[in-house]
């Protein structure tokens, strides 16, 4: 591995799988504040950084005994020794990268401590790790240093074309987002520009601050029962304000549901949309019995033909349980809508701090002899906001049990890869992209999609806070509506 030892206190170069090579000037008076503070640090290495230095030193100078605590001054001394080597070897390059990566962690830690004084709590760091899509790690004595070292030394770039520093940029962007920091802040932009990460920081900030969808079509089939026709209600929501159409008759089968969706889309296109608006996002609301029927296939409704195109070709669908909008007769113990939605909201708010976002269950959890224990864990709120289960669990058994207690239920689509540890890890890695990116995955679905692209292999019934707000608005209008008098 080749390496470069050219630079000063503000210039950086990306090398190999590490992050930065950085050689300091003797004159420290013009250095940034975080660099000056880093120079005074007597202990700069967490567990990951110390391991990297030991492995690199074993190749570079095998007889050197490392101190148990590394100072920043020691890193500078080693880096200057590397800079004057006349014929640097591969081992020299490894050592240069290990030193530079550890320096970058220390300097960025000082930068973040200056930008967010008092805000870098363990809870916020866990939320930032989750938002950045980085695996949950054990936070040691210096949690911030541990997180940054993981981002620099171990976190894989999100794609094969992304530079190694992308994970670091995502951590910084996540902390900036959680602190509601102005993305144009000159300190933030300077940090990114000196590391060649302006685009990657901006991309992450765009992802984490994605504006709420302002235009959605909601089709509620809550009134539909097996063997008994009902009526579909529907609303076009614009900036959170719903406009209702006239209810339409519908029966308990996919063909009738698709007829209604075609009619409702025509209503929106012809009567509701402004000239510059396009309608991409649909919420389909159904009771457990209809969800079970619709979602027992590899794709719920996305593969159904509208006329020329399939529904999923031009629209993304989020499947919702109607029991959060009105009582579902299949789940009689969940008729207090306010209670279950308030519990869902609290569970969603707690979710970013969870090391494992999804609790996975197998078929044994739904056996009659295990039902009492499962219901107790659900009722006491011990299961988190999201539960996943494998394909061997029957939907008509799992959904009535889970949906009242957790806002997100996921499982593999029929024919999807087996629910193994690799599959679960892919879900965890992409979790910050739910629910909308999970719905949008259909448009990118390909029978030859890479094994690490799991989103299009999932079925989900999901209720985010935006949906809970919609439920509150609609149920409040229903309760406040005047009763008819004879």
Short mmCIF file of C-alpha atoms in Angstrom, two decimals, residues 87-486:
data_model
loop_
_atom_site.label_atom_id
_atom_site.label_comp_id
_atom_site.label_asym_id
_atom_site.label_seq_id
_atom_site.Cartn_x
_atom_site.Cartn_y
_atom_site.Cartn_z
CA UNK A 87 11.92 3.82 0.92
CA UNK A 88 8.62 3.24 2.68
CA UNK A 89 7.42 -0.35 2.69
CA UNK A 90 3.88 -1.73 2.70
CA UNK A 91 4.13 -1.98 6.49
CA UNK A 92 4.92 1.73 6.60
CA UNK A 93 1.75 2.46 4.67
CA UNK A 94 -0.33 0.37 7.07
CA UNK A 95 1.15 2.21 10.03
CA UNK A 96 0.60 5.59 8.38
CA UNK A 97 -3.05 4.77 7.79
CA UNK A 98 -3.59 3.50 11.33
CA UNK A 99 -2.02 6.64 12.80
CA UNK A 100 -3.92 8.94 10.47
CA UNK A 101 -7.23 7.21 11.18
CA UNK A 102 -6.73 7.48 14.93
CA UNK A 103 -5.74 11.13 14.56
CA UNK A 104 -8.90 11.77 12.56
CA UNK A 105 -11.06 10.17 15.26
CA UNK A 106 -9.45 12.36 17.92
CA UNK A 107 -9.68 15.61 15.96
CA UNK A 108 -13.28 14.94 14.90
CA UNK A 109 -14.18 14.06 18.51
CA UNK A 110 -12.84 17.45 19.61
CA UNK A 111 -14.71 19.14 16.75
CA UNK A 112 -17.99 17.50 17.77
CA UNK A 113 -17.46 18.29 21.44
CA UNK A 114 -17.00 21.94 20.47
CA UNK A 115 -20.02 21.98 18.17
CA UNK A 116 -22.39 20.17 20.55
CA UNK A 117 -21.31 21.03 24.09
CA UNK A 118 -23.18 18.95 26.63
CA UNK A 119 -25.24 17.19 23.95
CA UNK A 120 -23.07 14.14 23.24
CA UNK A 121 -24.85 11.78 25.59
CA UNK A 122 -24.77 8.00 25.26
CA UNK A 123 -28.45 8.06 24.27
CA UNK A 124 -27.87 10.60 21.51
CA UNK A 125 -24.83 8.72 20.23
CA UNK A 126 -26.89 5.53 19.99
CA UNK A 127 -29.54 7.42 18.06
CA UNK A 128 -26.90 8.86 15.72
CA UNK A 129 -25.43 5.40 15.11
CA UNK A 130 -28.89 4.05 14.32
CA UNK A 131 -29.73 6.99 12.04
CA UNK A 132 -26.40 6.64 10.22
CA UNK A 133 -27.13 2.98 9.50
CA UNK A 134 -24.06 1.77 11.40
CA UNK A 135 -24.30 -1.43 13.46
CA UNK A 136 -24.90 -0.96 17.17
CA UNK A 137 -21.62 -1.14 19.09
CA UNK A 138 -20.66 -1.32 22.73
CA UNK A 139 -19.96 2.17 24.05
CA UNK A 140 -16.90 1.99 26.28
CA UNK A 141 -15.33 4.49 28.65
CA UNK A 142 -15.15 7.09 25.85
CA UNK A 143 -18.37 6.50 23.85
CA UNK A 144 -17.74 9.18 21.24
CA UNK A 145 -14.24 7.91 20.49
CA UNK A 146 -15.54 4.34 20.17
CA UNK A 147 -18.23 5.39 17.69
CA UNK A 148 -15.80 7.38 15.56
CA UNK A 149 -13.19 4.60 15.58
CA UNK A 150 -15.80 2.15 14.37
CA UNK A 151 -16.80 4.55 11.57
CA UNK A 152 -13.17 5.07 10.52
CA UNK A 153 -11.75 1.57 10.85
CA UNK A 154 -14.59 -0.94 10.57
CA UNK A 155 -17.78 0.46 9.04
CA UNK A 156 -18.04 -0.60 5.42
CA UNK A 157 -18.91 2.15 2.92
CA UNK A 158 -22.62 2.04 1.93
CA UNK A 159 -21.67 1.23 -1.66
CA UNK A 160 -18.64 0.06 -3.60
CA UNK A 161 -18.07 3.54 -5.02
CA UNK A 162 -18.31 5.40 -1.70
CA UNK A 163 -15.02 6.54 -0.13
CA UNK A 164 -13.98 5.13 3.24
CA UNK A 165 -14.83 8.40 4.99
CA UNK A 166 -18.53 8.13 4.13
CA UNK A 167 -19.37 6.39 7.42
CA UNK A 168 -17.65 9.17 9.35
CA UNK A 169 -19.60 11.79 7.39
CA UNK A 170 -22.85 9.98 8.18
CA UNK A 171 -22.10 10.02 11.92
CA UNK A 172 -21.36 13.74 11.84
CA UNK A 173 -24.50 14.38 9.76
CA UNK A 174 -26.63 12.32 12.14
CA UNK A 175 -25.40 14.26 15.17
CA UNK A 176 -25.98 17.54 13.33
CA UNK A 177 -29.50 16.43 12.47
CA UNK A 178 -30.33 15.37 16.03
CA UNK A 179 -29.05 18.71 17.32
CA UNK A 180 -31.03 20.65 14.67
CA UNK A 181 -27.80 22.24 13.51
CA UNK A 182 -27.83 24.59 10.53
CA UNK A 183 -26.32 22.61 7.66
CA UNK A 184 -24.76 25.83 6.33
CA UNK A 185 -22.80 26.39 9.54
CA UNK A 186 -19.27 27.32 8.44
CA UNK A 187 -17.63 25.00 10.99
CA UNK A 188 -19.56 22.05 9.62
CA UNK A 189 -18.86 22.88 5.98
CA UNK A 190 -15.16 23.47 6.76
CA UNK A 191 -14.91 20.09 8.48
CA UNK A 192 -16.38 18.42 5.40
CA UNK A 193 -14.42 20.36 2.79
CA UNK A 194 -11.01 19.68 4.38
CA UNK A 195 -11.78 15.96 4.24
CA UNK A 196 -13.23 15.82 0.74
CA UNK A 197 -16.60 14.87 2.18
CA UNK A 198 -18.80 17.81 1.21
CA UNK A 199 -21.01 15.78 -1.13
CA UNK A 200 -21.23 12.81 1.24
CA UNK A 201 -22.11 14.98 4.22
CA UNK A 202 -24.74 16.81 2.15
CA UNK A 203 -26.20 13.53 0.88
CA UNK A 204 -26.49 12.22 4.43
CA UNK A 205 -28.10 15.44 5.66
CA UNK A 206 -30.59 15.28 2.78
CA UNK A 207 -31.43 11.70 3.72
CA UNK A 208 -31.81 12.44 7.43
CA UNK A 209 -33.83 15.62 6.92
CA UNK A 210 -36.05 14.31 4.14
CA UNK A 211 -39.19 16.45 4.22
CA UNK A 212 -42.45 14.83 5.15
CA UNK A 213 -44.49 13.73 2.19
CA UNK A 214 -47.02 16.43 1.51
CA UNK A 215 -49.26 14.53 -0.91
CA UNK A 216 -50.72 11.10 -0.19
CA UNK A 217 -53.81 9.16 -1.12
CA UNK A 218 -55.36 7.18 1.72
CA UNK A 219 -57.82 4.39 0.90
CA UNK A 220 -59.54 2.87 3.94
CA UNK A 221 -61.16 -0.55 3.68
CA UNK A 222 -61.94 -0.67 7.39
CA UNK A 223 -65.62 -1.30 6.69
CA UNK A 224 -65.01 -4.43 4.58
CA UNK A 225 -65.94 -7.81 6.08
CA UNK A 226 -65.82 -11.38 4.78
CA UNK A 227 -69.15 -12.30 3.19
CA UNK A 228 -70.53 -8.79 3.66
CA UNK A 229 -69.97 -5.84 1.29
CA UNK A 230 -68.83 -2.56 2.75
CA UNK A 231 -67.71 0.87 1.66
CA UNK A 232 -64.26 2.31 1.05
CA UNK A 233 -63.48 5.74 2.42
CA UNK A 234 -60.65 7.76 0.95
CA UNK A 235 -58.83 11.04 1.40
CA UNK A 236 -56.25 13.01 -0.53
CA UNK A 237 -53.96 14.57 2.06
CA UNK A 238 -52.03 17.68 1.12
CA UNK A 239 -49.72 19.17 3.76
CA UNK A 240 -51.53 17.14 6.40
CA UNK A 241 -54.99 18.36 5.44
CA UNK A 242 -57.32 15.62 4.11
CA UNK A 243 -59.99 16.06 1.46
CA UNK A 244 -62.57 13.24 1.47
CA UNK A 245 -64.35 11.68 -1.47
CA UNK A 246 -67.72 9.96 -1.54
CA UNK A 247 -67.55 6.40 -0.10
CA UNK A 248 -67.54 3.62 -2.71
CA UNK A 249 -68.87 0.05 -2.39
CA UNK A 250 -66.30 -2.72 -2.10
CA UNK A 251 -66.20 -6.43 -1.26
CA UNK A 252 -63.66 -8.60 0.55
CA UNK A 253 -61.42 -9.61 -2.38
CA UNK A 254 -58.42 -8.26 -4.26
CA UNK A 255 -60.32 -7.66 -7.53
CA UNK A 256 -62.88 -5.42 -5.83
CA UNK A 257 -60.14 -3.61 -3.92
CA UNK A 258 -58.32 -2.89 -7.17
CA UNK A 259 -61.54 -1.58 -8.77
CA UNK A 260 -61.88 0.87 -5.89
CA UNK A 261 -58.24 1.92 -6.12
CA UNK A 262 -58.65 2.62 -9.86
CA UNK A 263 -61.76 4.72 -9.18
CA UNK A 264 -60.12 6.63 -6.33
CA UNK A 265 -56.99 7.33 -8.37
CA UNK A 266 -59.20 8.65 -11.19
CA UNK A 267 -60.99 10.89 -8.66
CA UNK A 268 -57.65 12.27 -7.47
CA UNK A 269 -56.23 12.77 -10.97
CA UNK A 270 -59.33 14.40 -12.41
CA UNK A 271 -60.71 16.40 -9.52
CA UNK A 272 -58.04 16.99 -6.88
CA UNK A 273 -54.49 17.28 -8.17
CA UNK A 274 -53.02 20.61 -9.15
CA UNK A 275 -51.34 20.95 -12.53
CA UNK A 276 -47.81 20.64 -11.10
CA UNK A 277 -48.58 17.72 -8.75
CA UNK A 278 -47.93 14.02 -9.20
CA UNK A 279 -49.36 11.36 -6.94
CA UNK A 280 -46.81 8.73 -5.94
CA UNK A 281 -47.72 7.56 -2.46
CA UNK A 282 -50.69 5.47 -1.38
CA UNK A 283 -51.76 4.26 2.05
CA UNK A 284 -53.95 1.16 1.89
CA UNK A 285 -55.83 0.61 5.15
CA UNK A 286 -57.39 -2.79 5.83
CA UNK A 287 -58.62 -5.02 8.68
CA UNK A 288 -56.65 -8.12 9.63
CA UNK A 289 -58.79 -10.44 7.50
CA UNK A 290 -58.14 -8.44 4.33
CA UNK A 291 -54.47 -7.80 5.10
CA UNK A 292 -54.03 -11.56 5.44
CA UNK A 293 -55.66 -12.21 2.08
CA UNK A 294 -53.82 -9.44 0.24
CA UNK A 295 -50.38 -10.08 1.72
CA UNK A 296 -50.23 -13.86 1.40
CA UNK A 297 -48.76 -13.35 -2.08
CA UNK A 298 -45.21 -12.29 -3.00
CA UNK A 299 -46.49 -8.78 -3.71
CA UNK A 300 -49.64 -7.47 -2.07
CA UNK A 301 -51.20 -5.09 -4.59
CA UNK A 302 -48.18 -3.74 -6.42
CA UNK A 303 -48.34 -6.31 -9.21
CA UNK A 304 -52.02 -5.70 -9.95
CA UNK A 305 -52.69 -3.98 -13.26
CA UNK A 306 -54.28 -0.55 -13.21
CA UNK A 307 -54.82 -0.37 -16.94
CA UNK A 308 -51.53 0.08 -18.72
CA UNK A 309 -49.11 -0.13 -15.80
CA UNK A 310 -49.09 -2.16 -12.62
CA UNK A 311 -49.95 -0.24 -9.47
CA UNK A 312 -46.42 -0.60 -8.06
CA UNK A 313 -44.70 0.61 -11.22
CA UNK A 314 -45.63 4.24 -10.60
CA UNK A 315 -46.82 4.28 -6.98
CA UNK A 316 -45.37 3.19 -3.65
CA UNK A 317 -47.75 1.55 -1.20
CA UNK A 318 -47.71 1.51 2.57
CA UNK A 319 -50.01 -1.08 4.09
CA UNK A 320 -51.75 0.05 7.29
CA UNK A 321 -53.93 -1.76 9.80
CA UNK A 322 -57.41 -0.28 10.02
CA UNK A 323 -57.54 -0.98 13.77
CA UNK A 324 -55.62 2.24 14.38
CA UNK A 325 -58.33 4.21 12.60
CA UNK A 326 -61.46 2.35 13.76
CA UNK A 327 -62.09 -0.89 15.70
CA UNK A 328 -61.32 -4.15 13.90
CA UNK A 329 -63.85 -6.87 14.83
CA UNK A 330 -61.10 -9.50 14.43
CA UNK A 331 -59.22 -7.89 17.34
CA UNK A 332 -61.95 -7.11 19.89
CA UNK A 333 -59.58 -6.33 22.79
CA UNK A 334 -58.05 -3.38 20.86
CA UNK A 335 -61.08 -1.14 20.57
CA UNK A 336 -59.53 1.77 22.52
CA UNK A 337 -57.94 3.54 19.56
CA UNK A 338 -56.47 6.37 21.65
CA UNK A 339 -54.71 3.94 23.98
CA UNK A 340 -53.06 1.77 21.34
CA UNK A 341 -52.02 4.74 19.20
CA UNK A 342 -50.55 6.61 22.16
CA UNK A 343 -48.54 3.50 23.07
CA UNK A 344 -47.39 3.18 19.44
CA UNK A 345 -46.22 6.79 19.39
CA UNK A 346 -44.15 6.30 22.55
CA UNK A 347 -42.64 3.09 21.20
CA UNK A 348 -41.62 4.85 17.96
CA UNK A 349 -40.02 7.70 19.89
CA UNK A 350 -37.98 5.23 21.95
CA UNK A 351 -36.91 3.19 18.93
CA UNK A 352 -33.86 5.27 17.81
CA UNK A 353 -32.16 4.49 21.12
CA UNK A 354 -32.62 0.73 20.78
CA UNK A 355 -29.54 -1.31 19.89
CA UNK A 356 -31.76 -3.81 18.04
CA UNK A 357 -34.71 -2.18 16.27
CA UNK A 358 -36.58 -5.42 15.47
CA UNK A 359 -37.55 -8.20 17.86
CA UNK A 360 -37.56 -11.43 15.86
CA UNK A 361 -39.95 -14.27 16.67
CA UNK A 362 -40.22 -17.79 15.34
CA UNK A 363 -43.25 -20.04 15.04
CA UNK A 364 -42.86 -21.37 18.59
CA UNK A 365 -43.78 -17.94 19.99
CA UNK A 366 -47.28 -18.30 18.52
CA UNK A 367 -48.06 -21.79 19.81
CA UNK A 368 -51.08 -21.98 22.17
CA UNK A 369 -48.88 -22.87 25.12
CA UNK A 370 -46.68 -19.79 24.52
CA UNK A 371 -49.52 -17.34 23.88
CA UNK A 372 -49.95 -16.16 27.48
CA UNK A 373 -46.25 -15.33 27.82
CA UNK A 374 -46.16 -13.53 24.45
CA UNK A 375 -49.24 -11.45 25.25
CA UNK A 376 -47.78 -10.54 28.64
CA UNK A 377 -44.55 -9.33 27.06
CA UNK A 378 -46.50 -7.36 24.48
CA UNK A 379 -48.87 -5.82 27.04
CA UNK A 380 -45.98 -4.72 29.25
CA UNK A 381 -44.25 -2.97 26.34
CA UNK A 382 -41.16 -5.17 26.45
CA UNK A 383 -41.08 -6.03 22.77
CA UNK A 384 -40.19 -2.65 21.28
CA UNK A 385 -41.77 -0.88 18.31
CA UNK A 386 -41.09 -3.48 15.62
CA UNK A 387 -41.53 -7.25 15.47
CA UNK A 388 -40.48 -9.55 12.67
CA UNK A 389 -41.25 -13.20 12.11
CA UNK A 390 -40.41 -15.85 9.58
CA UNK A 391 -42.47 -17.27 6.74
CA UNK A 392 -43.54 -20.35 8.71
CA UNK A 393 -45.79 -18.22 10.94
CA UNK A 394 -49.36 -17.97 9.66
CA UNK A 395 -50.45 -14.39 9.01
CA UNK A 396 -53.95 -14.89 10.33
CA UNK A 397 -52.35 -16.06 13.57
CA UNK A 398 -49.59 -13.45 13.93
CA UNK A 399 -51.24 -10.22 12.78
CA UNK A 400 -54.19 -10.17 15.24
CA UNK A 401 -51.76 -10.83 18.09
CA UNK A 402 -49.09 -8.28 17.15
CA UNK A 403 -50.78 -5.33 15.45
CA UNK A 404 -52.48 -3.84 18.55
CA UNK A 405 -49.19 -3.77 20.45
CA UNK A 406 -46.49 -2.75 17.97
CA UNK A 407 -46.63 -0.14 15.19
CA UNK A 408 -44.38 -2.08 12.79
CA UNK A 409 -44.70 -5.74 11.82
CA UNK A 410 -42.45 -7.22 9.12
CA UNK A 411 -41.88 -10.64 7.55
CA UNK A 412 -40.28 -12.05 4.38
CA UNK A 413 -42.36 -12.03 1.25
CA UNK A 414 -43.25 -15.52 0.01
CA UNK A 415 -40.30 -16.75 -2.01
CA UNK A 416 -37.86 -14.30 -0.36
CA UNK A 417 -34.54 -15.49 1.10
CA UNK A 418 -34.74 -17.49 4.29
CA UNK A 419 -34.94 -15.43 7.46
CA UNK A 420 -31.38 -16.12 8.62
CA UNK A 421 -28.93 -13.95 10.53
CA UNK A 422 -27.68 -12.38 7.32
CA UNK A 423 -31.21 -11.35 6.36
CA UNK A 424 -31.81 -9.87 9.81
CA UNK A 425 -28.56 -7.95 9.63
CA UNK A 426 -29.57 -6.44 6.29
CA UNK A 427 -32.86 -5.32 7.80
CA UNK A 428 -31.03 -3.76 10.73
CA UNK A 429 -28.56 -1.95 8.46
CA UNK A 430 -31.36 -0.41 6.38
CA UNK A 431 -33.73 0.25 9.26
CA UNK A 432 -33.25 4.02 9.23
CA UNK A 433 -34.83 4.00 5.74
CA UNK A 434 -38.23 2.72 6.84
CA UNK A 435 -41.09 3.08 6.24
CA UNK A 436 -41.09 5.00 2.96
CA UNK A 437 -37.95 3.50 1.43
CA UNK A 438 -39.29 0.06 2.27
CA UNK A 439 -42.39 0.86 0.23
CA UNK A 440 -40.38 2.47 -2.57
CA UNK A 441 -38.25 -0.68 -2.89
CA UNK A 442 -40.79 -2.25 -5.25
CA UNK A 443 -39.85 0.19 -7.99
CA UNK A 444 -36.26 -1.04 -7.77
CA UNK A 445 -37.29 -4.68 -7.47
CA UNK A 446 -35.46 -7.02 -9.78
CA UNK A 447 -35.34 -10.79 -9.71
CA UNK A 448 -31.57 -10.46 -9.91
CA UNK A 449 -31.22 -7.86 -7.15
CA UNK A 450 -28.02 -8.28 -5.06
CA UNK A 451 -28.29 -10.43 -1.96
CA UNK A 452 -27.51 -7.47 0.29
CA UNK A 453 -30.53 -5.49 -0.97
CA UNK A 454 -33.19 -6.82 1.34
CA UNK A 455 -35.85 -4.12 1.26
CA UNK A 456 -37.76 -5.58 -1.68
CA UNK A 457 -37.86 -8.95 0.07
CA UNK A 458 -40.03 -7.66 2.90
CA UNK A 459 -43.70 -7.42 3.61
CA UNK A 460 -44.59 -4.84 6.24
CA UNK A 461 -47.57 -3.31 7.97
CA UNK A 462 -46.20 -0.04 9.26
CA UNK A 463 -47.52 2.92 11.22
CA UNK A 464 -45.16 5.86 11.60
CA UNK A 465 -45.86 9.03 13.57
CA UNK A 466 -47.21 10.80 10.48
CA UNK A 467 -49.82 8.05 10.16
CA UNK A 468 -50.71 8.25 13.85
CA UNK A 469 -51.24 11.99 13.40
CA UNK A 470 -53.59 11.27 10.51
CA UNK A 471 -55.51 8.75 12.64
CA UNK A 472 -55.87 11.29 15.43
CA UNK A 473 -57.22 13.86 12.99
CA UNK A 474 -59.75 11.51 11.39
CA UNK A 475 -60.94 9.95 14.65
CA UNK A 476 -61.35 13.40 16.21
CA UNK A 477 -63.56 14.45 13.30
CA UNK A 478 -65.60 11.25 13.65
CA UNK A 479 -66.17 11.76 17.36
CA UNK A 480 -67.03 15.41 16.89
CA UNK A 481 -69.52 14.79 14.08
CA UNK A 482 -73.12 15.62 15.10
CA UNK A 483 -75.49 12.69 15.56
CA UNK A 484 -78.51 12.41 13.32
CA UNK A 485 -81.85 13.03 14.99
CA UNK A 486 -85.21 11.56 14.02
#
